Structures are given as C-alpha cells and as structure tokens.
Coordinates of C-alpha atoms in Angstrom, one line a residue:
X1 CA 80.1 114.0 92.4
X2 CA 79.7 112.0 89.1
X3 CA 83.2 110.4 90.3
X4 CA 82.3 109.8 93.8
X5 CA 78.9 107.5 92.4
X6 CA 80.7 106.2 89.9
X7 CA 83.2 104.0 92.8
X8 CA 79.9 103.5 94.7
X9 CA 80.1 106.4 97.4
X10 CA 77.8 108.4 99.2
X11 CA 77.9 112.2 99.2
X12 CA 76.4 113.2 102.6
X13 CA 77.1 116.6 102.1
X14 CA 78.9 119.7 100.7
X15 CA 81.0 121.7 103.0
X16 CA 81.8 125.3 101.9
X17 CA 83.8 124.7 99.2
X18 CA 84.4 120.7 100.1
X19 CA 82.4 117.5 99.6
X20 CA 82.2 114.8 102.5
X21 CA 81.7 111.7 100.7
X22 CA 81.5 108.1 102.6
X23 CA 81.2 104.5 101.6
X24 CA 80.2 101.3 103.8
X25 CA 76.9 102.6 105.3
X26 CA 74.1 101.7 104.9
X27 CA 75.3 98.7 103.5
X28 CA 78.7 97.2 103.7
X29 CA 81.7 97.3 101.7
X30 CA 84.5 94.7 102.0
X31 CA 86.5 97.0 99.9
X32 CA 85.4 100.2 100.8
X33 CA 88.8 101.8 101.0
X34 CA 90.1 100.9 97.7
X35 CA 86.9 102.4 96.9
X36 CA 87.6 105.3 98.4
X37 CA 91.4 105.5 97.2
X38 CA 90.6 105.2 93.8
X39 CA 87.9 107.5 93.7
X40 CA 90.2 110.3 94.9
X41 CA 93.2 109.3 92.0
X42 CA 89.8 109.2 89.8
X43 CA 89.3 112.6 91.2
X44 CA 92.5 113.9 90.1
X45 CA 93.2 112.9 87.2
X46 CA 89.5 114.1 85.7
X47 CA 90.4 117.8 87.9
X48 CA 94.0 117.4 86.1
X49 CA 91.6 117.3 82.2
X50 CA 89.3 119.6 83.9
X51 CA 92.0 122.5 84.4
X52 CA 93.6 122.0 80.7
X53 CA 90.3 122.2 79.3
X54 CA 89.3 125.5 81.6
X55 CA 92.8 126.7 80.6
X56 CA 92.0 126.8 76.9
X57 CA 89.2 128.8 77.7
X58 CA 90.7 131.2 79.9
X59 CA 89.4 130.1 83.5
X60 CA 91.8 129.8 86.2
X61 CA 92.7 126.4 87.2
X62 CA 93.0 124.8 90.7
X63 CA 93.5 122.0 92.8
X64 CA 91.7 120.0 95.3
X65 CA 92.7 118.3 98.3
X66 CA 91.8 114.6 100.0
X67 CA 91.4 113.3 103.5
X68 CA 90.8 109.7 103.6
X69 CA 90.4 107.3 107.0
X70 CA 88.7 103.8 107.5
X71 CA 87.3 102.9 110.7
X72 CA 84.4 102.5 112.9
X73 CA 81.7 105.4 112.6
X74 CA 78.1 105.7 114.1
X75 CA 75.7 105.7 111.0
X76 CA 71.9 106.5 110.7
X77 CA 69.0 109.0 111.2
X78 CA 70.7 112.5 113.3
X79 CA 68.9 115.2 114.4
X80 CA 65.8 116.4 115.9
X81 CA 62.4 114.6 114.8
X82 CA 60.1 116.7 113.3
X83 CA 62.8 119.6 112.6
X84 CA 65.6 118.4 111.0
X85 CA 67.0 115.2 110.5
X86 CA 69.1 113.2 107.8
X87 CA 70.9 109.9 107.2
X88 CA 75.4 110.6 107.8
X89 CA 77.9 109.4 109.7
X90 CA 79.2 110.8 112.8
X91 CA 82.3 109.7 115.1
X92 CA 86.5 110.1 115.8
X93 CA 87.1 108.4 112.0
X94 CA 85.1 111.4 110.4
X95 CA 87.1 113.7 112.5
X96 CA 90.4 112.7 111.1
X97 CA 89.5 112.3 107.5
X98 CA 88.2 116.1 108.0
X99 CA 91.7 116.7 109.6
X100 CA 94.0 114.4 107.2
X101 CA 92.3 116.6 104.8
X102 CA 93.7 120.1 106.3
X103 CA 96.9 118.8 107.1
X104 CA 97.4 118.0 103.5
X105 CA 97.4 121.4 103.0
X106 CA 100.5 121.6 105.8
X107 CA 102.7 119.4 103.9
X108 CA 101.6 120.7 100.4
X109 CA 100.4 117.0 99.2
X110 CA 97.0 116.6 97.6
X111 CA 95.7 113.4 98.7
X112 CA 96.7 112.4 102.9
X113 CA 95.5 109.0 104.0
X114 CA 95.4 107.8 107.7
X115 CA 97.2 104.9 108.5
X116 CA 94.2 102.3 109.1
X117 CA 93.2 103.4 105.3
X118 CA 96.4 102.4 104.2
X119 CA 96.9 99.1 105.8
X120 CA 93.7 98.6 103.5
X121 CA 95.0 99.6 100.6
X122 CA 98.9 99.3 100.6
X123 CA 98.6 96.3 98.2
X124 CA 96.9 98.3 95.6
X125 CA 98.5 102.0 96.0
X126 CA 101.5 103.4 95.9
X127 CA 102.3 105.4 99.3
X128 CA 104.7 107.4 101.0
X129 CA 105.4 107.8 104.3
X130 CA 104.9 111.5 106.1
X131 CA 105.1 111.5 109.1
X132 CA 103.4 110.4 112.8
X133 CA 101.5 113.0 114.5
X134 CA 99.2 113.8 117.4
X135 CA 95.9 115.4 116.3
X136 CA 94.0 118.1 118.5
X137 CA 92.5 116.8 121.5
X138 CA 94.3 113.4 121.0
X139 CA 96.6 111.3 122.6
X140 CA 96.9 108.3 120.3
X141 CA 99.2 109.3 117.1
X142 CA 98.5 108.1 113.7
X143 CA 100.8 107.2 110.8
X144 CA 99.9 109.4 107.8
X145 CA 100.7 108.8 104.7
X146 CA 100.8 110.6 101.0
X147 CA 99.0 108.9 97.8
X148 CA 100.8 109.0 94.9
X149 CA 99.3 110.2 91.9
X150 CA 102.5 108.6 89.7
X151 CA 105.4 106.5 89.8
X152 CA 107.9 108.4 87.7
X153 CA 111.9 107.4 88.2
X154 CA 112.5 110.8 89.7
X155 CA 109.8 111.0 91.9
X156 CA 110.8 107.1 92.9
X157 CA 114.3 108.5 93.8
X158 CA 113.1 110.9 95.7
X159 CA 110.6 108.9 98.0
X160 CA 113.7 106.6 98.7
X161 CA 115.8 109.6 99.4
X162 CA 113.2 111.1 101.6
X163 CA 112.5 107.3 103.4
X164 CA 116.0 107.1 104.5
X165 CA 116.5 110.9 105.8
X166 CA 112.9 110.1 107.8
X167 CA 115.0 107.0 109.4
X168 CA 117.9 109.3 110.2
X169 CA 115.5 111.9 111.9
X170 CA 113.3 110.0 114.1
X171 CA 116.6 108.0 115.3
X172 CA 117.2 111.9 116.6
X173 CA 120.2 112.6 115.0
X174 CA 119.4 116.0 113.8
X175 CA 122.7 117.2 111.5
X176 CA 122.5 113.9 109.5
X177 CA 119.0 114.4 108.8
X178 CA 119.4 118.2 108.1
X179 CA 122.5 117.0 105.3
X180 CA 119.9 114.5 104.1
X181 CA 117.1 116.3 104.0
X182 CA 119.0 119.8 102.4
X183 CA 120.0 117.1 99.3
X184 CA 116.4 116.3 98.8
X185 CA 115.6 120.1 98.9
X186 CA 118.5 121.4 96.3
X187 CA 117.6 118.2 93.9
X188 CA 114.0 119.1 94.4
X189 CA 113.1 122.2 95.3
X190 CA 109.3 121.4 94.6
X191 CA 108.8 118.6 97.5
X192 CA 107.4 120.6 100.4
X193 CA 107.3 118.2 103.4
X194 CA 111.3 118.1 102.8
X195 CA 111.3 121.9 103.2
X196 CA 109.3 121.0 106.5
X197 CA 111.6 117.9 108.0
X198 CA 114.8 120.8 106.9
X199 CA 113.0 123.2 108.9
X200 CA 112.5 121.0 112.2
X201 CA 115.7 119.5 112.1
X202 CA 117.3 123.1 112.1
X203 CA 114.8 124.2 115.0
X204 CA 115.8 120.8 117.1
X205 CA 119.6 121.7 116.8
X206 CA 118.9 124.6 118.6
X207 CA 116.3 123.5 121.0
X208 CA 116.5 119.8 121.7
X209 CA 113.9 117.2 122.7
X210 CA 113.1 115.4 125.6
X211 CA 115.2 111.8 126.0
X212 CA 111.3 110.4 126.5
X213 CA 110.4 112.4 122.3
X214 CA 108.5 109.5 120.8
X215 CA 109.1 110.8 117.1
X216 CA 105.8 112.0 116.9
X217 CA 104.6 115.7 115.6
X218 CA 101.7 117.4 117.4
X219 CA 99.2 118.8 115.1
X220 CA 98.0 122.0 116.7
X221 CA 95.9 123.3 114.2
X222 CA 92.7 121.4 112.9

C-alpha cells in the first residue's frame, strides 16, 4: 500500500488476499500507466527485500502477482444511497486487469500487462510478448504481454529465442515450433509459458486447427 501511494494510486479496495489499486480517477493522469508499471516493478523488488528479510527470521516467503490494463472505466459514487455506497471504478478495463491478473498465474509470470497498457508504456519497460487470447465472455482478443523485472544476457537470449519460435507457431507450422520451443525448454527448464507453447504445439499435431485459426488462445477460465 505504502508503494501504491507512493507512484500516486488509489487503493479502492482489498480483495481476499489481493489489492485493486487504480490511478486516473478522480483526477487525471497523462501518465497513469507508467504509474502503474512502475509501481508494480516497485512492488517487486520491495516483496523481493521483504522475503530475504522474513527468510532470516524464519517466515516463509512468497510472491505476488500483477494484472495491469489502461482504458476507459465508469468512475464515481456506486451503490445504494443511504446503505452503502463508495467512490471505485467499474467497467470491461477492470474486468481484464482482474483477469490479466489470474492468467499470470497460467503462464507462471508475475507481472501480465494488457496490450493497451503496453502501447503506453513500451518506451519505458522492457516487455515480452505472450500470447493473444480471447477472454470469457469475449469476442475481441487482446495481446498480452510479460514485464520484465531484469534484462540479464540469458534472460535476453531467451526472449529472442522464445520471439522467434512464437513466429514459427502462429504461422502454424506446428513441428518447427515444437523443435523451437523443446530448445528453449532443455536450455531453460525454469521458463513456463515455453513448457505451455511445447505442450500446444504437441496437442495441434495431433488435432489440427481450423484453415479460418486466427492464432489466438481462448481463455476459459477467469
């Protein structure tokens, strides 16, 4: 929370064991989602000094996870009057930070950004590319993408790696990909959403797509 205030957000509201924060509303924010962006890496890297310190004192660590989306949302007074009522945000671009959140989970990444997010922040961040997918109860796919937390020669060998075996899978050509994709795998055996490309590529050699397959993955879960 002390994060969140200090890049100017607003926490609406804590969620079980999550925290919906926002930033724009009431008043605008020309650079809201670098706000936003940097607030999560801010995040991290205090949860990263957070867990060595809990370490030392025999606490389990953990992680957290981030959902971030720019866009149009309805802002102001919800509820009932006299009852209940309180200032948040409400529309589809709250929906799919909640759901960019989750799926980060999916493709074992901390941070997931949606693609309108990133067009806002590409210049400052360093990115890379998941995937496309169709949300629940949606028909327009988004472009998602991973934050990255460093730029570390390996890890920059990988994202390349990973970049062009993407190409080579969404151009349908499912053993190239699978060869591509294995490589990424056996060189690093850590990067999870190349353990999930592997996976489809095997499961479209066996069962192959419609001539009309636009590339994109439907989400079924929220």
């Amino acid at each position: 929370v002390q994060v969140i205030e200090e890049y100017d957000g607003y926490v609406d509201k804590f969620i079980g064991d999550g925290i919906m924060a926002y930033w724009g509303a009431p008043l605008a924010q020309a650079d809201h989602a670098k706000l936003a962006v940097g607030c999560v890496l801010a995040m991290q890297k205090t949860m990263s000094q957070l867990c060595v310190k809990w370490q030392a004192e025999g606490v389990e660590p953990f992680t957290i996870r981030a959902g971030v989306q720019s866009g149009e949302v309805v802002a102001g007074n919800v509820g009932l009057r006299g009852k209940k009522m309180e200032y948040t945000v409400i529309g589809d671009t709250v929906n799919q930070a909640a759901r960019l959140e989750s799926s980060a989970k999916y493709y074992g990444v901390s941070t997931l950004v949606g693609e309108n997010a990133y067009l806002r922040t590409r210049d400052a961040y360093q990115y890379r590319e998941l995937d496309k997918i169709r949300m629940v109860g949606k028909q327009i796919p988004i472009t998602v993408y991973e934050l990255l937390l460093s730029q570390a020669a390996q890890q920059d060998k990988l994202y390349k790696q990973f970049a062009i075996a993407l190409a080579i899978y969404r151009a349908g050509n499912w053993g190239e990909a699978e060869n591509h994709f294995a490589a990424i795998v056996a060189k690093f055996p850590a990067d999870h959403p190349s353990k999930i490309y592997l996976e489809r590529c095997q499961y479209f050699k066996e069962n192959p797509v419609a001539e009309s397959w636009d590339g994109v993955f439907n989400r079924r879960g929220k």
